Amino acid sequence: MNAVRYGDYSRDVSGWFLGMTGAQLALVTLAGVPALLALNAQAWGLFAIWLPVWALLAAVLLIPIRGRAAGRWFADLCLHAIGGAMGWTVFGSRAASGTAEDLSEADLPGVLAGIRTHDGPPYGQLFTRPVIVQNSAARTWAAVARIDHPGIGLAEQGERDRMGAGLAELCEIAARTELIDVLALQVRTVPDDGAERAAWERAHTRSDAAPLAVRVNALLGATLTPAAVRTEAFVTVVVGESRIGRAAKESGGGVDGRARVLHGVMAEVESALRGPVGCTAVTWLDSAALAAAVRTGFAPGDRGPLIAADLAAANGAQLATGVPMAAAGPTHARAEVRHYVHDAWASVTDTILLPDSGAVLGALAPVLVPTTAGERRCLTVFLAPLTLDRATRVVGREEMSATTGNELRARMGFRQRARQRRDTERIGAADEKLAAGRALVRPAVAACVTVPATWPVDEHGRRLAASIRAAGFVPLRLDLAQDSGFAAAAIPLGVGLPDRRARR
C-alpha cells in the first residue's frame, strides 16, 4: 500500500494583482509615474533614463532573495547594525550578575523577554497546577504539555493514516474553539547524558561482580552512551488576549480567570492527543518542570546534573533540585548574523518550506537525526487554525487573485503553466473542503541544530540544511533573526516565527 501524500496547500500570501500586495502595487505604480509623464510629454531622454531606474526599483521591491526582497534585506541589515551598536544583540542575565530579586520571575533574552509565568488554579482529577505562560509583548497566554508518543516508524500504514486523520481532527477542534491562536508541536533529539543509567548502575552494582563483566559493562557504557540519543516532545497551546479576554471576565477575571478558560481548551486538546493522535501520556508542566525544559533548551548539557539531582533526592539525599525560572535562561547570549551563541553552545536555525509535490506523514524524520555524537536537533511545527469567517475570506481572495491572473495571461496570449493550473485546482479543493466543515490551518516549521560553541557551527548548519533537503523540503536560513528562530524552534513557550510571510 502506498503512503498517503499530503499536498493540499497553497501559498500563505496571495497578492491582489499578479502576485503583488497592495503596498507593492502602489509603490511600483508610483515609481512608474515619472516614466509615464515623460512618455506623455514625449520627453524621450528622460523616459530612457527613468525606465531602467523603474525596472531596478521594481526588482528591489518584488524579486525575493532567500525569502526576502532586496529592500527588506537592506532594512533588516540596518536594523541589525543599529541593534549591534546599541548593544541589543548581547544578553546578560540578572542571576549571573547577582541582581535577580525574584527567582520566580523569568529572565530570558530577545523575543522571550516579555515572558512571565503564573501558577494557575488546580486542574484535572489530580489537582495539579499547570503553569500559565504570559507573553506581554505578543499579548498571548499559553500552557505547555510534555507528551509521550510511540512514533510512526514501526506503525502500519493504516495506523499511520489514523494518526494523520487524528492530527487533522486536532486542528479542526482548535479551529472550532475559536480561542486557540497556535498549536506548537516540538520534538527534541537530545544526546543521552547517561544520568539514568549511572543511577541504575549505582543501585544494582554487586560487590562480588566478576571483574571482567564490570570492565565490559564500563566499556559498553563509555562507547554507546555518547552515540545514544533521547527524544522528548512538547505541545504548547497559545491563546490570544483578544480571544480570551471576554471569556476570562465571565470566569472571574485576572490570571485565574484566564487559567480557567485555558483549562477548558487544554482538556479538549488533551482528549484529542490521547485519542486519535495516539499519545500515551500528556503531562501539563508546572513551574519547576517548565523551568527545567527551558534550561535544557538553552543548555542541553545541563540535563544530566538536573536528572542526577532529582534521582539522588528521590533516594533520600539532602540537596537542592531543579532550577528557578530566573536561572532558566542563558547567563550570556549573543545574536550573530547566521547563528546564535548562548552560554557554551551555538545554534543554527532554518525554516522549512513545503514542497510543491507534497509530503508523506513522517517525512521530516531525517531532520531529527544527528550527524555527530553530541549534536542536538530540534523541530517545531506551528499550526495556526483560522476561524471560519477568516478562512472564507482568505480562500475567496486567493481564488479571485488566481482567476484574475489566469484571465490576464490568457488575454495577453501567455499559456497557462502546469504549476498555475495546480495552484488553481488546490484553491478550488480548499474551497470545497472548507464548505464541508474542514479547517484551514496556516503551518510553519522551524528546525534547529545545537552544538558546543567550540565546534564549527557553520558546518553543522550546512548539515542541517542537507538533512532538510534529503527529507524532500527546502531549507531557508533565518539570517539576522537567529535568536528569534532559536526561541521558536527549541524553547517550548509558544513563541512563533517572525511574522513576515514572503511570497515564494
Tab-separated table of C-alpha atoms in Angstrom, residues 95-468:
chain	number	residue	atom	x	y	z
A	95	ALA	CA	21.099	35.920	38.012
A	96	ALA	CA	24.651	35.808	36.657
A	97	SER	CA	25.296	39.389	37.729
A	98	GLY	CA	23.750	38.850	41.162
A	99	THR	CA	20.922	41.376	40.694
A	100	ALA	CA	17.962	38.973	40.455
A	101	GLU	CA	15.413	39.929	43.112
A	102	ASP	CA	12.587	37.457	42.423
A	103	LEU	CA	13.825	33.986	41.465
A	104	SER	CA	10.369	33.012	40.201
A	105	GLU	CA	10.404	35.753	37.554
A	106	ALA	CA	11.643	34.694	34.118
A	107	ASP	CA	14.712	36.448	32.729
A	108	LEU	CA	15.048	35.491	29.083
A	109	PRO	CA	16.701	37.131	26.059
A	110	GLY	CA	15.321	38.615	22.845
A	111	VAL	CA	11.732	37.861	21.874
A	112	LEU	CA	11.346	35.900	25.132
A	113	ALA	CA	11.906	38.991	27.273
A	114	GLY	CA	8.157	39.546	27.657
A	115	ILE	CA	7.534	36.069	29.113
A	116	ARG	CA	6.022	35.839	32.599
A	117	THR	CA	4.857	32.660	34.324
A	118	HIS	CA	1.988	32.190	36.775
A	119	ASP	CA	0.905	29.184	38.842
A	120	GLY	CA	-2.660	28.524	37.772
A	121	PRO	CA	-5.527	27.088	39.815
A	122	PRO	CA	-5.873	23.297	40.307
A	123	TYR	CA	-6.541	21.339	37.135
A	124	GLY	CA	-7.861	17.844	36.495
A	125	GLN	CA	-8.618	14.989	38.834
A	126	LEU	CA	-5.152	15.092	40.417
A	127	PHE	CA	-5.439	18.828	41.131
A	128	THR	CA	-2.122	19.662	39.534
A	129	ARG	CA	-1.258	23.308	38.944
A	130	PRO	CA	-0.034	23.794	35.372
A	131	VAL	CA	1.945	26.943	34.794
A	132	ILE	CA	0.333	29.677	32.706
A	133	VAL	CA	2.781	31.412	30.372
A	134	GLN	CA	2.031	35.069	29.667
A	135	ASN	CA	3.718	36.815	26.754
A	136	SER	CA	3.258	40.521	27.378
A	137	ALA	CA	4.818	41.526	24.064
A	138	ALA	CA	2.595	39.299	21.895
A	139	ARG	CA	-0.408	39.546	24.278
A	140	THR	CA	-0.887	35.793	24.480
A	141	TRP	CA	-1.420	33.134	27.135
A	142	ALA	CA	-0.116	29.587	26.828
A	143	ALA	CA	0.117	26.199	28.538
A	144	VAL	CA	2.810	23.593	27.850
A	145	ALA	CA	2.473	19.801	27.987
A	146	ARG	CA	5.056	17.044	27.725
A	147	ILE	CA	3.760	14.183	25.605
A	148	ASP	CA	4.775	10.569	25.041
A	149	HIS	CA	4.052	9.083	21.623
A	150	PRO	CA	5.052	5.652	20.288
A	151	GLY	CA	6.057	7.198	16.960
A	152	ILE	CA	5.196	6.107	13.447
A	153	GLY	CA	8.457	4.420	12.483
A	154	LEU	CA	7.144	0.905	13.171
A	155	ALA	CA	3.446	1.659	12.633
A	156	GLU	CA	1.437	0.000	9.880
A	157	GLN	CA	0.098	2.101	7.039
A	158	GLY	CA	-3.466	2.031	8.366
A	159	GLU	CA	-2.304	3.185	11.792
A	160	ARG	CA	-0.303	5.987	10.212
A	161	ASP	CA	-3.353	7.146	8.291
A	162	ARG	CA	-5.391	7.146	11.501
A	163	MET	CA	-2.743	9.252	13.238
A	164	GLY	CA	-2.724	11.688	10.318
A	165	ALA	CA	-6.505	11.927	10.472
A	166	GLY	CA	-6.204	12.445	14.227
A	167	LEU	CA	-3.844	15.369	13.722
A	168	ALA	CA	-6.330	16.887	11.249
A	169	GLU	CA	-9.085	16.369	13.830
A	170	LEU	CA	-6.952	18.127	16.435
A	171	CYS	CA	-6.618	21.132	14.112
A	172	GLU	CA	-10.371	21.160	13.500
A	173	ILE	CA	-11.044	21.098	17.238
A	174	ALA	CA	-8.641	24.013	17.683
A	175	ALA	CA	-10.435	25.963	14.961
A	176	ARG	CA	-13.901	25.248	16.390
A	177	THR	CA	-12.935	26.546	19.833
A	178	GLU	CA	-12.276	29.979	18.242
A	179	LEU	CA	-9.834	30.563	21.090
A	180	ILE	CA	-6.582	28.900	20.038
A	181	ASP	CA	-4.163	31.047	18.070
A	182	VAL	CA	-1.379	28.487	17.636
A	183	LEU	CA	-0.674	24.849	18.415
A	184	ALA	CA	3.086	24.270	18.611
A	185	LEU	CA	4.372	20.685	18.381
A	186	GLN	CA	8.046	20.459	19.340
A	187	VAL	CA	10.364	17.438	19.202
A	188	ARG	CA	13.924	17.401	20.532
A	189	THR	CA	16.548	14.771	19.816
A	190	VAL	CA	18.904	15.199	22.759
A	191	PRO	CA	22.271	13.447	23.266
A	192	ASP	CA	21.930	10.876	26.038
A	193	ASP	CA	23.861	12.020	29.105
A	194	GLY	CA	23.673	8.615	30.841
A	195	ALA	CA	22.260	10.017	34.093
A	196	GLU	CA	19.555	7.360	34.441
A	197	ARG	CA	21.978	4.574	33.504
A	198	ALA	CA	24.541	5.745	36.056
A	199	ALA	CA	21.888	5.844	38.798
A	200	TRP	CA	20.675	2.361	37.886
A	201	GLU	CA	24.239	1.012	37.941
A	202	ARG	CA	24.881	2.501	41.367
A	203	ALA	CA	21.704	0.919	42.689
A	204	HIS	CA	22.301	-2.530	41.161
A	205	THR	CA	26.085	-2.965	41.234
A	206	ARG	CA	27.131	-6.004	43.251
A	207	SER	CA	30.331	-6.071	45.253
A	208	ASP	CA	31.035	-9.659	44.200
A	209	ALA	CA	30.596	-8.999	40.463
A	210	ALA	CA	33.145	-10.541	38.122
A	211	PRO	CA	35.901	-8.051	37.199
A	212	LEU	CA	35.622	-8.907	33.510
A	213	ALA	CA	31.862	-8.254	33.493
A	214	VAL	CA	32.436	-4.909	35.233
A	215	ARG	CA	35.058	-3.922	32.663
A	216	VAL	CA	32.845	-4.966	29.729
A	217	ASN	CA	29.886	-3.039	31.121
A	218	ALA	CA	32.022	0.081	31.648
A	219	LEU	CA	33.425	-0.216	28.124
A	220	LEU	CA	29.935	-0.555	26.636
A	221	GLY	CA	28.713	2.456	28.592
A	222	ALA	CA	31.663	4.604	27.543
A	223	THR	CA	31.227	3.587	23.898
A	224	LEU	CA	27.462	3.578	23.439
A	225	THR	CA	26.307	6.430	25.689
A	226	PRO	CA	27.888	9.259	23.614
A	227	ALA	CA	26.233	7.875	20.471
A	228	ALA	CA	22.804	7.383	22.062
A	229	VAL	CA	20.009	9.949	21.825
A	230	ARG	CA	16.874	10.671	23.782
A	231	THR	CA	13.681	12.097	22.294
A	232	GLU	CA	11.337	14.458	24.114
A	233	ALA	CA	8.205	16.129	22.775
A	234	PHE	CA	6.116	19.106	23.876
A	235	VAL	CA	2.780	20.613	22.868
A	236	THR	CA	2.119	24.291	23.516
A	237	VAL	CA	-1.376	25.766	23.320
A	238	VAL	CA	-1.329	29.521	22.657
A	239	VAL	CA	-4.412	31.705	23.120
A	240	GLY	CA	-4.540	35.393	22.227
A	241	GLU	CA	-5.693	38.027	24.690
A	242	SER	CA	-8.176	39.370	22.143
A	243	ARG	CA	-9.916	35.978	22.114
A	244	ILE	CA	-9.715	35.016	25.765
A	245	GLY	CA	-10.418	38.409	27.344
A	246	ARG	CA	-14.237	38.319	27.357
A	247	ALA	CA	-14.460	34.674	28.435
A	248	ALA	CA	-11.924	35.351	31.190
A	249	LYS	CA	-14.107	38.126	32.646
A	250	GLU	CA	-17.007	35.671	32.877
A	251	SER	CA	-14.701	33.240	34.724
A	252	GLY	CA	-13.599	35.720	37.370
A	253	GLY	CA	-11.043	37.833	35.537
A	254	GLY	CA	-7.349	38.159	36.148
A	255	VAL	CA	-4.833	35.367	35.740
A	256	ASP	CA	-7.119	32.804	37.393
A	257	GLY	CA	-9.957	33.627	35.023
A	258	ARG	CA	-7.719	33.186	32.002
A	259	ALA	CA	-6.348	29.982	33.500
A	260	ARG	CA	-9.870	28.560	33.884
A	261	VAL	CA	-10.637	29.299	30.245
A	262	LEU	CA	-7.318	27.722	29.280
A	263	HIS	CA	-8.178	24.638	31.326
A	264	GLY	CA	-11.195	24.011	29.125
A	265	VAL	CA	-9.085	24.355	25.986
A	266	MET	CA	-6.392	22.122	27.469
A	267	ALA	CA	-8.969	19.401	28.217
A	268	GLU	CA	-10.169	19.405	24.585
A	269	VAL	CA	-6.616	19.285	23.242
A	270	GLU	CA	-5.633	16.540	25.687
A	271	SER	CA	-8.590	14.364	24.693
A	272	ALA	CA	-7.591	14.655	21.030
A	273	LEU	CA	-3.943	13.916	21.807
A	274	ARG	CA	-4.742	10.818	23.863
A	275	GLY	CA	-7.383	9.616	21.408
A	276	PRO	CA	-6.936	9.846	17.627
A	277	VAL	CA	-3.381	11.263	17.703
A	278	GLY	CA	-2.205	8.266	19.722
A	279	CYS	CA	-0.278	9.824	22.627
A	280	THR	CA	0.215	7.509	25.583
A	281	ALA	CA	0.784	10.277	28.144
A	282	VAL	CA	0.047	14.013	28.302
A	283	THR	CA	1.522	15.883	31.289
A	284	TRP	CA	0.885	19.605	31.687
A	285	LEU	CA	4.024	21.201	33.098
A	286	ASP	CA	4.169	23.066	36.373
A	287	SER	CA	6.636	25.867	37.076
A	288	ALA	CA	9.537	23.586	38.057
A	289	ALA	CA	9.114	21.297	35.043
A	290	LEU	CA	8.792	24.225	32.633
A	291	ALA	CA	11.920	25.882	34.065
A	292	ALA	CA	13.843	22.638	33.516
A	293	ALA	CA	12.526	22.344	29.952
A	294	VAL	CA	13.590	25.920	29.184
A	295	ARG	CA	17.004	25.446	30.782
A	296	THR	CA	17.741	22.257	28.860
A	297	GLY	CA	16.581	24.035	25.715
A	298	PHE	CA	19.307	26.638	26.122
A	299	ALA	CA	21.908	24.262	27.613
A	300	PRO	CA	21.408	20.596	26.604
A	301	GLY	CA	24.339	19.550	28.783
A	302	ASP	CA	22.540	20.628	31.964
A	303	ARG	CA	20.018	17.810	31.728
A	304	GLY	CA	22.391	15.263	33.247
A	305	PRO	CA	23.054	17.170	36.518
A	306	LEU	CA	19.342	18.040	36.873
A	307	ILE	CA	18.259	14.405	36.450
A	308	ALA	CA	21.051	13.161	38.731
A	309	ALA	CA	19.962	15.599	41.445
A	310	ASP	CA	16.315	14.520	41.140
A	311	LEU	CA	17.257	10.833	41.388
A	312	ALA	CA	19.518	11.459	44.365
A	313	ALA	CA	16.805	13.442	46.156
A	314	ALA	CA	14.330	10.631	45.497
A	315	ASN	CA	16.741	8.274	47.270
A	316	GLY	CA	16.846	10.482	50.359
A	317	ALA	CA	19.844	12.721	49.678
A	318	GLN	CA	19.624	16.257	51.070
A	319	LEU	CA	20.384	18.550	48.139
A	320	ALA	CA	18.712	21.204	46.029
A	321	THR	CA	16.902	20.084	42.899
A	322	GLY	CA	15.547	21.803	39.828
A	323	VAL	CA	16.297	25.296	38.622
A	324	PRO	CA	14.464	28.550	39.387
A	325	MET	CA	12.771	30.317	36.495
A	326	ALA	CA	15.127	33.284	36.938
A	327	ALA	CA	18.056	30.983	36.070
A	328	ALA	CA	16.308	29.001	33.333
A	329	GLY	CA	17.657	31.204	30.561
A	330	PRO	CA	21.246	31.634	29.449
A	331	THR	CA	23.723	33.602	31.507
A	332	HIS	CA	25.114	35.149	28.327
A	333	ALA	CA	23.800	35.162	24.766
A	334	ARG	CA	24.796	36.863	21.543
A	335	ALA	CA	22.887	37.048	18.264
A	336	GLU	CA	25.160	36.755	15.247
A	337	VAL	CA	24.139	37.177	11.622
A	338	ARG	CA	23.945	33.456	10.789
A	339	HIS	CA	23.951	31.707	14.188
A	340	TYR	CA	23.098	32.235	17.835
A	341	VAL	CA	25.519	31.821	20.750
A	342	HIS	CA	24.076	31.009	24.206
A	343	ASP	CA	26.423	30.177	27.061
A	344	ALA	CA	28.782	27.392	25.900
A	345	TRP	CA	26.531	26.442	22.974
A	346	ALA	CA	25.855	27.710	19.470
A	347	SER	CA	22.768	27.086	17.344
A	348	VAL	CA	21.698	27.474	13.732
A	349	THR	CA	18.009	27.666	12.829
A	350	ASP	CA	16.380	27.096	9.454
A	351	THR	CA	12.789	27.437	8.439
A	352	ILE	CA	11.377	24.669	6.277
A	353	LEU	CA	9.386	25.399	3.133
A	354	LEU	CA	6.765	22.910	1.994
A	355	PRO	CA	7.489	21.159	-1.311
A	356	ASP	CA	5.130	21.615	-4.260
A	357	SER	CA	4.874	17.849	-4.684
A	358	GLY	CA	3.514	17.328	-1.160
A	359	ALA	CA	4.892	15.130	1.613
A	360	VAL	CA	4.035	11.952	3.495
A	361	LEU	CA	3.456	11.719	7.235
A	362	GLY	CA	6.818	11.463	8.984
A	363	ALA	CA	8.822	12.884	6.095
A	364	LEU	CA	10.626	15.261	8.465
A	365	ALA	CA	12.147	12.411	10.496
A	366	PRO	CA	15.623	12.754	8.850
A	367	VAL	CA	15.808	16.333	10.165
A	368	LEU	CA	15.843	14.999	13.738
A	369	VAL	CA	18.714	12.546	13.148
A	370	PRO	CA	22.043	13.932	14.477
A	371	THR	CA	25.028	13.601	12.177
A	372	THR	CA	27.586	13.668	15.021
A	373	ALA	CA	27.575	12.442	18.596
A	374	GLY	CA	26.844	15.385	20.875
A	375	GLU	CA	24.684	17.241	18.360
A	376	ARG	CA	21.170	18.288	19.433
A	377	ARG	CA	18.355	18.634	16.874
A	378	CYS	CA	15.019	20.393	17.456
A	379	LEU	CA	11.966	20.628	15.230
A	380	THR	CA	8.858	22.706	15.924
A	381	VAL	CA	5.693	22.702	13.828
A	382	PHE	CA	3.341	25.649	14.326
A	383	LEU	CA	-0.287	25.091	13.383
A	384	ALA	CA	-2.378	28.273	13.354
A	385	PRO	CA	-6.053	27.391	12.737
A	386	LEU	CA	-8.134	30.129	11.129
A	387	THR	CA	-11.702	30.876	12.091
A	388	LEU	CA	-14.392	30.051	9.525
A	389	ASP	CA	-15.007	33.685	8.543
A	390	ARG	CA	-11.322	34.446	8.126
A	391	ALA	CA	-10.693	31.210	6.238
A	392	THR	CA	-13.557	32.032	3.862
A	393	ARG	CA	-12.076	35.468	3.170
A	394	VAL	CA	-8.598	34.034	2.603
A	395	VAL	CA	-9.815	31.379	0.158
A	396	GLY	CA	-12.013	33.902	-1.644
A	397	ARG	CA	-9.116	36.329	-2.052
A	398	GLU	CA	-6.841	33.569	-3.337
A	399	GLU	CA	-9.491	32.395	-5.798
A	400	MET	CA	-10.057	35.927	-7.080
A	401	SER	CA	-6.312	36.520	-7.454
A	402	ALA	CA	-5.844	33.233	-9.326
A	403	THR	CA	-8.814	33.906	-11.617
A	404	THR	CA	-7.642	37.441	-12.401
A	405	GLY	CA	-4.116	36.280	-13.152
A	406	ASN	CA	-5.305	33.450	-15.411
A	407	GLU	CA	-7.586	35.773	-17.389
A	408	LEU	CA	-4.866	38.389	-17.833
A	409	ARG	CA	-2.386	35.790	-19.037
A	410	ALA	CA	-4.956	34.375	-21.436
A	411	ARG	CA	-5.733	37.821	-22.904
A	412	MET	CA	-2.037	38.573	-23.301
A	413	GLY	CA	-1.536	35.282	-25.141
A	414	PHE	CA	0.516	33.514	-22.484
A	415	ARG	CA	-0.031	29.821	-21.948
A	416	GLN	CA	-1.091	28.628	-18.513
A	417	ARG	CA	1.725	26.693	-16.866
A	418	ALA	CA	1.327	23.396	-15.008
A	419	ARG	CA	2.090	24.976	-11.620
A	420	GLN	CA	-0.532	27.667	-12.195
A	421	ARG	CA	-3.148	25.047	-13.063
A	422	ARG	CA	-2.205	23.057	-9.990
A	423	ASP	CA	-2.479	26.118	-7.736
A	424	THR	CA	-5.923	26.883	-9.137
A	425	GLU	CA	-7.051	23.300	-8.522
A	426	ARG	CA	-5.717	23.418	-4.973
A	427	ILE	CA	-7.649	26.599	-4.231
A	428	GLY	CA	-10.821	25.013	-5.576
A	429	ALA	CA	-10.248	21.894	-3.457
A	430	ALA	CA	-9.663	24.034	-0.362
A	431	ASP	CA	-12.947	25.864	-1.004
A	432	GLU	CA	-14.806	22.550	-1.290
A	433	LYS	CA	-13.288	21.170	1.938
A	434	LEU	CA	-13.966	24.417	3.773
A	435	ALA	CA	-17.615	24.198	2.747
A	436	ALA	CA	-17.673	20.600	4.017
A	437	GLY	CA	-16.619	21.727	7.510
A	438	ARG	CA	-12.865	21.237	7.369
A	439	ALA	CA	-10.455	23.714	8.979
A	440	LEU	CA	-7.964	25.947	7.224
A	441	VAL	CA	-4.618	25.912	9.021
A	442	ARG	CA	-1.544	28.058	8.462
A	443	PRO	CA	1.551	25.868	9.124
A	444	ALA	CA	5.119	26.915	9.817
A	445	VAL	CA	8.138	24.748	10.604
A	446	ALA	CA	11.471	25.642	12.214
A	447	ALA	CA	14.437	23.300	12.704
A	448	CYS	CA	17.473	23.952	14.868
A	449	VAL	CA	20.837	22.304	15.466
A	450	THR	CA	22.794	22.978	18.674
A	451	VAL	CA	26.449	22.115	19.243
A	452	PRO	CA	29.178	23.251	21.658
A	453	ALA	CA	30.364	26.760	20.795
A	454	THR	CA	33.901	25.500	20.131
A	455	TRP	CA	32.667	23.305	17.260
A	456	PRO	CA	32.385	24.604	13.659
A	457	VAL	CA	28.789	25.758	13.900
A	458	ASP	CA	28.553	26.761	10.221
A	459	GLU	CA	29.413	23.215	9.168
A	460	HIS	CA	26.663	21.797	11.362
A	461	GLY	CA	24.290	24.377	9.916
A	462	ARG	CA	25.087	23.067	6.444
A	463	ARG	CA	24.456	19.516	7.663
A	464	LEU	CA	21.058	20.591	8.981
A	465	ALA	CA	20.216	22.109	5.589
A	466	ALA	CA	21.353	18.895	3.896
A	467	SER	CA	19.080	16.839	6.162
A	468	ILE	CA	16.134	19.075	5.284
